Short mmCIF file of C-alpha atoms and ligand atoms in Angstrom, two decimals:
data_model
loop_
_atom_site.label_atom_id
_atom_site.label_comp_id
_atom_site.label_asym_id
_atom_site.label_seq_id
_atom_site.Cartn_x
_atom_site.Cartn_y
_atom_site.Cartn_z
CA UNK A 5 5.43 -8.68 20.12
CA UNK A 6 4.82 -5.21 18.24
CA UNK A 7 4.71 -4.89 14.52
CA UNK A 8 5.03 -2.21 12.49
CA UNK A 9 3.81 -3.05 8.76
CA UNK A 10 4.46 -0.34 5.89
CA UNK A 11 1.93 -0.85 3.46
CA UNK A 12 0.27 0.31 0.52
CA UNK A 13 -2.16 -1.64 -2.11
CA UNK A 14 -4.54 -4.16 -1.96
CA UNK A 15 -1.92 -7.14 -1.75
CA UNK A 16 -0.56 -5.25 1.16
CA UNK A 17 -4.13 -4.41 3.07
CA UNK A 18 -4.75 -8.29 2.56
CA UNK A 19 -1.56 -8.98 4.53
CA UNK A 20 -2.24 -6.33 7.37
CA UNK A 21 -5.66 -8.19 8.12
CA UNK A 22 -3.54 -11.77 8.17
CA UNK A 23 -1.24 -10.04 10.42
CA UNK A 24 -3.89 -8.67 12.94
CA UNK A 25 -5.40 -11.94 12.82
CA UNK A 26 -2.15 -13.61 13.86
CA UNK A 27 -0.68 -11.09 16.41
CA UNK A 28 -4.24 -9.04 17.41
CA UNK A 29 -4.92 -5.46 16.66
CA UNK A 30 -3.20 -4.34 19.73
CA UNK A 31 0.30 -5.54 18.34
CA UNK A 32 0.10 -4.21 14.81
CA UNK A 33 1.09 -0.84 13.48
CA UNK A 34 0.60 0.08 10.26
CA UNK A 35 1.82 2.92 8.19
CA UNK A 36 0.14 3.73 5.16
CA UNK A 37 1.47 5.08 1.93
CA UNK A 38 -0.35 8.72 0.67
CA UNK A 39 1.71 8.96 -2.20
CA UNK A 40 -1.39 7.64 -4.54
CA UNK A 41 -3.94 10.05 -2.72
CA UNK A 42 -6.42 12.02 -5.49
CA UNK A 43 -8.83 14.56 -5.14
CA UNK A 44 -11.82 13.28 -7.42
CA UNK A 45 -14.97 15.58 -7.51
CA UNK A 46 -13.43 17.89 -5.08
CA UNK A 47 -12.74 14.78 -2.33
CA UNK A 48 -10.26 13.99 -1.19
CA UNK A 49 -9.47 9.99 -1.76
CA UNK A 50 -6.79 8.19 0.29
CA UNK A 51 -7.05 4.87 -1.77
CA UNK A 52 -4.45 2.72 0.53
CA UNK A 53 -5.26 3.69 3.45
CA UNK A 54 -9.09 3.12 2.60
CA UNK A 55 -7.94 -0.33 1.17
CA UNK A 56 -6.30 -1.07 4.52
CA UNK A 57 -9.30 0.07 6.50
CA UNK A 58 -12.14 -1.64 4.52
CA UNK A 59 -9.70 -5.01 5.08
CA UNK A 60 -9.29 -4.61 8.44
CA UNK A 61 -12.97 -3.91 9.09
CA UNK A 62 -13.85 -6.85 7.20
CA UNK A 63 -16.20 -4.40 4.51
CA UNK A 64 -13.85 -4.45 1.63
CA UNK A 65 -15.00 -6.44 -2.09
CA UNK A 66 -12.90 -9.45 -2.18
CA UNK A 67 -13.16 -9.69 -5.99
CA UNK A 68 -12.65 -6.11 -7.13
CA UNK A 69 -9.80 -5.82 -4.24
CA UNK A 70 -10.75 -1.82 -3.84
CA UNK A 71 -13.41 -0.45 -2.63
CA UNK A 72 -16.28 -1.99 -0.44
CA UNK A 73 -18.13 -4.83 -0.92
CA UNK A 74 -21.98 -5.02 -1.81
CA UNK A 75 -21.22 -1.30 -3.65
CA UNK A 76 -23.73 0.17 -5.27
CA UNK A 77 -22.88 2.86 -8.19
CA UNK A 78 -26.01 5.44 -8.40
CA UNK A 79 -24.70 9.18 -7.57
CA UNK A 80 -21.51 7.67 -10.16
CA UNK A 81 -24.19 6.97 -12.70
CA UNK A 82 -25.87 10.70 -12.01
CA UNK A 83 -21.76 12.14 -12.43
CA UNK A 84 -21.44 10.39 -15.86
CA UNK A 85 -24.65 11.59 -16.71
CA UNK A 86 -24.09 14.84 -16.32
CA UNK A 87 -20.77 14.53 -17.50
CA UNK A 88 -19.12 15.30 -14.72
CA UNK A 89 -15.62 13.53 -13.38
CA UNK A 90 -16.25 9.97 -13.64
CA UNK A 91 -12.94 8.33 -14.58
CA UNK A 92 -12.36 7.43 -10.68
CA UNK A 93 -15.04 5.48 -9.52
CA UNK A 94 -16.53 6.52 -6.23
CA UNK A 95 -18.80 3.86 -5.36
CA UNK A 96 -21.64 5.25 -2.77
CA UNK A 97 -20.45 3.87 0.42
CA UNK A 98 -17.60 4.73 -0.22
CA UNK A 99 -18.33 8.21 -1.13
CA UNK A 100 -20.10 8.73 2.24
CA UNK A 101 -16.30 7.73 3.85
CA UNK A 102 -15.15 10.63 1.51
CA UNK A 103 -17.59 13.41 2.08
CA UNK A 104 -16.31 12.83 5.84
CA UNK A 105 -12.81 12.70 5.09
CA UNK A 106 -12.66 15.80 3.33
CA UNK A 107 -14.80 17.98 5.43
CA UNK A 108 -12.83 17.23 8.54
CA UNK A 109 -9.68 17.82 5.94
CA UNK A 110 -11.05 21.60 5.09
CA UNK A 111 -11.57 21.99 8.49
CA UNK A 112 -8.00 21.53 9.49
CA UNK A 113 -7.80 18.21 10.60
CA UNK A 114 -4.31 16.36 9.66
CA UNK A 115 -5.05 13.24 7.87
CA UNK A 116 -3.88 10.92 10.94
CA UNK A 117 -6.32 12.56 13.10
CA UNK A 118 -9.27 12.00 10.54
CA UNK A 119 -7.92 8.23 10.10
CA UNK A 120 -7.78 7.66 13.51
CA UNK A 121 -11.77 8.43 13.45
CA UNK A 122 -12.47 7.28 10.71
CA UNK A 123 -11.25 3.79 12.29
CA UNK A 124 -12.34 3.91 15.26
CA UNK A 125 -16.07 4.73 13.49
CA UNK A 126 -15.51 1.29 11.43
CA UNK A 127 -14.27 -0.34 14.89
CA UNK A 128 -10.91 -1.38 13.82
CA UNK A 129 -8.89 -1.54 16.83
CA UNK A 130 -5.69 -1.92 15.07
CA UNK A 131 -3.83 1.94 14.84
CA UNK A 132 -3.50 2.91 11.22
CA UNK A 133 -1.28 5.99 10.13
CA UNK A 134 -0.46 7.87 7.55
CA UNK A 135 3.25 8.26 6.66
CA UNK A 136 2.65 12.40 6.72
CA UNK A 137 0.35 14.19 6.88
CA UNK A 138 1.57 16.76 4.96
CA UNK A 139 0.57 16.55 0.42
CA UNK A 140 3.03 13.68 -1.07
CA UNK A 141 2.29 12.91 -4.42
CA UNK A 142 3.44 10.11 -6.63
CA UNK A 143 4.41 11.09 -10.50
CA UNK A 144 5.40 8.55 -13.51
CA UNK A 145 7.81 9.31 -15.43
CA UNK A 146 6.42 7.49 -18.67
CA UNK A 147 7.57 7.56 -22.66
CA UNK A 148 4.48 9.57 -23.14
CA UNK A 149 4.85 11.80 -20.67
CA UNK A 150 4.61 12.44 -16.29
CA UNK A 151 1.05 11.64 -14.93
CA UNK A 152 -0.05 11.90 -11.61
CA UNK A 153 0.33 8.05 -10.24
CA UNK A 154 -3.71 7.59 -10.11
CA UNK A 155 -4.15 9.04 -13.74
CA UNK A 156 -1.63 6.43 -14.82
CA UNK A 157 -2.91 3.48 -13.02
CA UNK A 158 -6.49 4.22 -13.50
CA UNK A 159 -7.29 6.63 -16.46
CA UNK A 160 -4.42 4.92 -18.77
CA UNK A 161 -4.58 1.73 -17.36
CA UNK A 162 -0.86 1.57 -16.34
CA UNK A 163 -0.20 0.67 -20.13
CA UNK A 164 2.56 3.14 -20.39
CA UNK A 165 6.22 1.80 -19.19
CA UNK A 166 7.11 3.25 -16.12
CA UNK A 167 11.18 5.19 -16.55
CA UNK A 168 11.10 6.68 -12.97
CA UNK A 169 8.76 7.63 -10.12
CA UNK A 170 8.96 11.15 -7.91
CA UNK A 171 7.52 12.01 -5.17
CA UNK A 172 5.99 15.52 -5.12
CA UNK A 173 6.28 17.18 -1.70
CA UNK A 174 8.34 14.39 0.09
CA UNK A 175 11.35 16.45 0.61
CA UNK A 176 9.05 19.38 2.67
CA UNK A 177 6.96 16.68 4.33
CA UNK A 178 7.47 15.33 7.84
CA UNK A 179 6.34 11.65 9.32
CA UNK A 180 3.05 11.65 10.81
CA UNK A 181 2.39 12.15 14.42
CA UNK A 182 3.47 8.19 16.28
CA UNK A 183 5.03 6.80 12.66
CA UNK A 184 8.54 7.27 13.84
CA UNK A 185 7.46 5.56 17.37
CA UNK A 186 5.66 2.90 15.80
CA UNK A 187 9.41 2.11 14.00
CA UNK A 188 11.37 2.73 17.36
CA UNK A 189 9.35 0.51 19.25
CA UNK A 190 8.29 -2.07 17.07
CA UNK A 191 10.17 -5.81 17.56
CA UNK A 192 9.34 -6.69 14.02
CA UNK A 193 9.51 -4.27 11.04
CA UNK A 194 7.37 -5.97 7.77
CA UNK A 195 7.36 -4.45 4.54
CA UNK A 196 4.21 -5.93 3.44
CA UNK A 197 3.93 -7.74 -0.59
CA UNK A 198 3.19 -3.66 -1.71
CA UNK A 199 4.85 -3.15 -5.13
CA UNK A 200 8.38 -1.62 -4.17
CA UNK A 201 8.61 1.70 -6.20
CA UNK A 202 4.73 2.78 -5.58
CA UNK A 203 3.87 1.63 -2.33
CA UNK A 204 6.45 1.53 -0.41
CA UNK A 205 9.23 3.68 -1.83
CA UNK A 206 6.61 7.00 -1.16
CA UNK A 207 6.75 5.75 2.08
CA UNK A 208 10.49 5.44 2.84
CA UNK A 209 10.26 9.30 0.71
CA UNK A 210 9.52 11.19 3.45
CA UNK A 211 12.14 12.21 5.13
CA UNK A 212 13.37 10.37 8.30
CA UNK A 213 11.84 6.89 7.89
CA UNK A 214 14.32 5.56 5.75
CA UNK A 215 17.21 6.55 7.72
CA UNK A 216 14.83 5.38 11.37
CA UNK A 217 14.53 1.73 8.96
CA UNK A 218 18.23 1.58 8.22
CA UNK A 219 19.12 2.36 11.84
CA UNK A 220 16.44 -0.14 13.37
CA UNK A 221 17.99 -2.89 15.76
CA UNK A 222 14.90 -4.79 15.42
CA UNK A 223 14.82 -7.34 12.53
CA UNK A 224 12.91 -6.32 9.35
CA UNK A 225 11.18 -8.89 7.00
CA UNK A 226 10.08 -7.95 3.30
CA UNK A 227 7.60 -9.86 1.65
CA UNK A 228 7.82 -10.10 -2.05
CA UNK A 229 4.92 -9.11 -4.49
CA UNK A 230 5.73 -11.18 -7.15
CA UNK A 231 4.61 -14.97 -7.48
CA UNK A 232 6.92 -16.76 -10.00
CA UNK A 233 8.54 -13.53 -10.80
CA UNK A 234 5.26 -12.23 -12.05
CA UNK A 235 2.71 -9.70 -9.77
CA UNK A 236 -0.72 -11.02 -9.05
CA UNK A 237 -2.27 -7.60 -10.04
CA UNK A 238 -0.83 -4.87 -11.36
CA UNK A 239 2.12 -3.34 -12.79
CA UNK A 240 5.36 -4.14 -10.03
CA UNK A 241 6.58 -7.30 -12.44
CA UNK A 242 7.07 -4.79 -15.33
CA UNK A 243 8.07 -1.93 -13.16
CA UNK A 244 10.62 -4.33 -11.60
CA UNK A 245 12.12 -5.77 -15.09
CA UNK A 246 12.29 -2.01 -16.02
CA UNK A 247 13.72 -0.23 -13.21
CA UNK A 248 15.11 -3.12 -11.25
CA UNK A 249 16.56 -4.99 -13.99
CA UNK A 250 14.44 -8.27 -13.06
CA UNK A 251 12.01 -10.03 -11.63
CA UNK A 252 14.12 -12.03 -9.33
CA UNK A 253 14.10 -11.89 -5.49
CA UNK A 254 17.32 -10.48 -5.62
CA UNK A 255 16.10 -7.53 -7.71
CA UNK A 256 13.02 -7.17 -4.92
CA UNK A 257 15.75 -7.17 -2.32
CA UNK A 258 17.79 -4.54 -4.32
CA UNK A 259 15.01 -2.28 -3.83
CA UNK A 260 15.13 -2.58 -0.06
CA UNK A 261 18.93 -2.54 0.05
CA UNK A 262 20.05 -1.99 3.32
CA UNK A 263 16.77 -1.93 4.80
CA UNK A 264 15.87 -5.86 5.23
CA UNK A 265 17.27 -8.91 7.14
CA UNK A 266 14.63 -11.36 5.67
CA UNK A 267 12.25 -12.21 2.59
CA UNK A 268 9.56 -13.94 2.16
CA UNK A 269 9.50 -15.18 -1.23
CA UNK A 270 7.03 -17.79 -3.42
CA UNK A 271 7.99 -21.35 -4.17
CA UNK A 272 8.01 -20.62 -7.27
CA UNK A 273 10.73 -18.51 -6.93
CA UNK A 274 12.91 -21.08 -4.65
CA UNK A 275 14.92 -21.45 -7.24
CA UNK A 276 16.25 -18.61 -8.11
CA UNK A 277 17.69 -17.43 -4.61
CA UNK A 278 21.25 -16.28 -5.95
CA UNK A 279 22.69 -12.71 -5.20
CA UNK A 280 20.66 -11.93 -1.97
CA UNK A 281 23.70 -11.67 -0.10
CA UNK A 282 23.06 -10.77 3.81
CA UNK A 283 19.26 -11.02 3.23
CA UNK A 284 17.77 -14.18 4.91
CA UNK A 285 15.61 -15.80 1.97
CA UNK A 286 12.31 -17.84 3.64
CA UNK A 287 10.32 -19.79 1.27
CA UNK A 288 6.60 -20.35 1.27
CA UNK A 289 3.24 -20.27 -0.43
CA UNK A 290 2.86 -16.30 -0.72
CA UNK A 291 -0.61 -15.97 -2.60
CA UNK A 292 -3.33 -15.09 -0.10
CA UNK A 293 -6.32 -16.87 -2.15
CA UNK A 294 -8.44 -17.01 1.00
CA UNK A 295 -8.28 -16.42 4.89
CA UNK A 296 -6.29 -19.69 5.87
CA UNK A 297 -3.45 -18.86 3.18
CA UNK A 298 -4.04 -14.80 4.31
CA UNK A 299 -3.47 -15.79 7.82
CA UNK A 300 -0.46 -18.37 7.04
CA UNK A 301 1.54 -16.11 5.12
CA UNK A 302 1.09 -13.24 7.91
CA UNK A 303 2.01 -16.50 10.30
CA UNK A 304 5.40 -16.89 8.33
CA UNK A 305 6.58 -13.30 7.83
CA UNK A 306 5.98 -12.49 11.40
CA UNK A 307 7.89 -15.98 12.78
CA UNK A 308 10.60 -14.46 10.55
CA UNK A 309 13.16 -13.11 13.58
CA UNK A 310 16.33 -14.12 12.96
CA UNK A 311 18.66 -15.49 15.13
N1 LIG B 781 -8.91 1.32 -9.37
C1 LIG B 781 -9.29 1.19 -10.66
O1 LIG B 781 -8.66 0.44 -11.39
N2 LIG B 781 -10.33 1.96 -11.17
C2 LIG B 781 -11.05 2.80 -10.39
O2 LIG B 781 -11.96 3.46 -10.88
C3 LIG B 781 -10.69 2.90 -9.00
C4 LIG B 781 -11.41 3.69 -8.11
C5 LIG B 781 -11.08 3.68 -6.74
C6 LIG B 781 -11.83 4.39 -5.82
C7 LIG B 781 -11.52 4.38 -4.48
C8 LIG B 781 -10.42 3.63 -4.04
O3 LIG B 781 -10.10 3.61 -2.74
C9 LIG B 781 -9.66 2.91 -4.94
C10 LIG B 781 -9.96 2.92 -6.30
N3 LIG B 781 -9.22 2.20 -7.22
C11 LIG B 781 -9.59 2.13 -8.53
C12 LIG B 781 -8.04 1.46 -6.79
C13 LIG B 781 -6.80 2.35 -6.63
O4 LIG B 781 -6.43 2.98 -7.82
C14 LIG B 781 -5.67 1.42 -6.12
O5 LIG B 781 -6.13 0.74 -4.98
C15 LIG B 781 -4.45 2.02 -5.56
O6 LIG B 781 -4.32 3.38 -5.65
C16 LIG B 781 -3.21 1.24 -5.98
O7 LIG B 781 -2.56 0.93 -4.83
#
């Protein structure tokens, strides 16, 4: 069975490993969202696709859920010190994944050719792409103001309510070389537990994927973010009260309207299934704690073909 995952986050690069664990690297696909991409120090910084590739090369920090474990902060302290740009912290593995990255950028590389390397370098097997390759950028539209999405989520903490989200450059950009492949020729689409308006919406922003997901005549299987209507990190519970009205897994599946056959929702939220309409609800334990519940979530969502 192929799988093509769209993905963005660290709850969604936690899926993608269950996944490959469950259906091997050969059968997974994922598509990664750019929209939260930042040039820090003059690199260029792909956070979820980084995410993805530290999970699926087993190197990312568990606890921190960015970044890569065992981390070790000296050329950030010499940056601070010298009071240089220091609000995004590069940690120095990481920045050696960077320096890469961006030369092969200035050198006219697209971004899915670079990725392709840079996973192949890291030995994961599984093909990881970009959804363009062209500059998408994620905005928030906020009370006190429009911030570019990492100077938001990072440098103000996400404290600010979120009115609306844009997508800088989506209308010019085009899928990345093999995304709109991955979505013809997958047998299961997954939109992995990515918060809706950040992750995956960017995603769905460039132009053709949304229309290639609401065409598909393979089944497609959201998994929702929220746990008890509440995210495990981060801001898509407030974001979802906000712009979505609730926290329900109706108002997850209104975000995908159109686009989904199935979701995979939390216990907790078992009883609140009214109002999903078409959209197959499954029920299970969604919070991937550790590799058994990782793997048995990615177990559930991809058994989710319906009849
Ligand atoms: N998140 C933080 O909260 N603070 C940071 O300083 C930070 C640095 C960082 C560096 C590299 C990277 O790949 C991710 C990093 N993140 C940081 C996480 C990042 O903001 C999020 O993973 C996503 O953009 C949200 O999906």
């Amino acid at each position: 069975m192929k799988v093509t995952v769209l993905c963005g986050g660290v709850g969604g690069a936690r899926f993608v490993r269950g996944a490959v664990e469950v259906a091997g690297a050969d059968s997974v696909v994922v598509v990664g969202n750019v929209g939260d991409d930042v040039e820090v120090l003059g690199l260029h910084v792909s956070p979820d696709l980084d995410s993805i590739l530290y999970a699926l090369a087993g190197l990312n920090d568990e606890q921190r859920g960015w970044g890569r474990a065992g981390e070790t902060w000296e050329a950030l302290a010499v940056v601070r010190e010298l009071g240089g740009e220091s609000w995004f912290a590069l940690g120095d593995r990481d920045l050696g994944l960077h320096l890469v990255r961006t030369q092969a950028l200035r050198a006219g590389e697209p971004l899915s050719g670079v990725t392709a390397r840079l996973a192949s370098a890291l030995r994961v097997e599984t093909r990881l792409l970009p959804a363009t390759d062209d500059r998408l950028r994620t905005w928030i539209e906020t009370p006190a103001g429009s911030f570019p999405f990492q100077e938001w989520f990072v440098a103000r903490g996400h404290r600010d309510e979120v009115d609306g989200v844009r997508f800088e450059g989506a209308d010019a950009a085009a899928p990345a070389p093999g995304v709109l492949e991955a979505l013809a020729e997958a047998d299961l689409i997954v939109l992995a537990p990515s918060n809706p308006f950040v992750s995956i919406a960017p995603i769905l922003a460039v132009p053709g994927l949304r229309e290639a997901l609401a065409a598909r005549r393979v089944p497609c299987v959201a998994v929702s973010p929220l746990i008890g209507g509440r995210a495990v990190k981060g801001p898509a519970d407030r974001m979802l009260a906000r712009l979505a009205g609730g926290t329900s897994p109706r108002h997850v599946t209104r975000c995908y309207e159109g686009l989904v056959d199935a979701i995979v929702v939390d216990e907790a939220d078992a009883h609140d299934l009214a109002g999903l309409g078409e959209v197959r609800p499954i029920v299970t334990r969604t919070l991937m704690a550790d590799a058994d519940a990782r793997r048995r979530l990615a177990e559930v969502a991809l058994g989710a073909v319906p009849a």
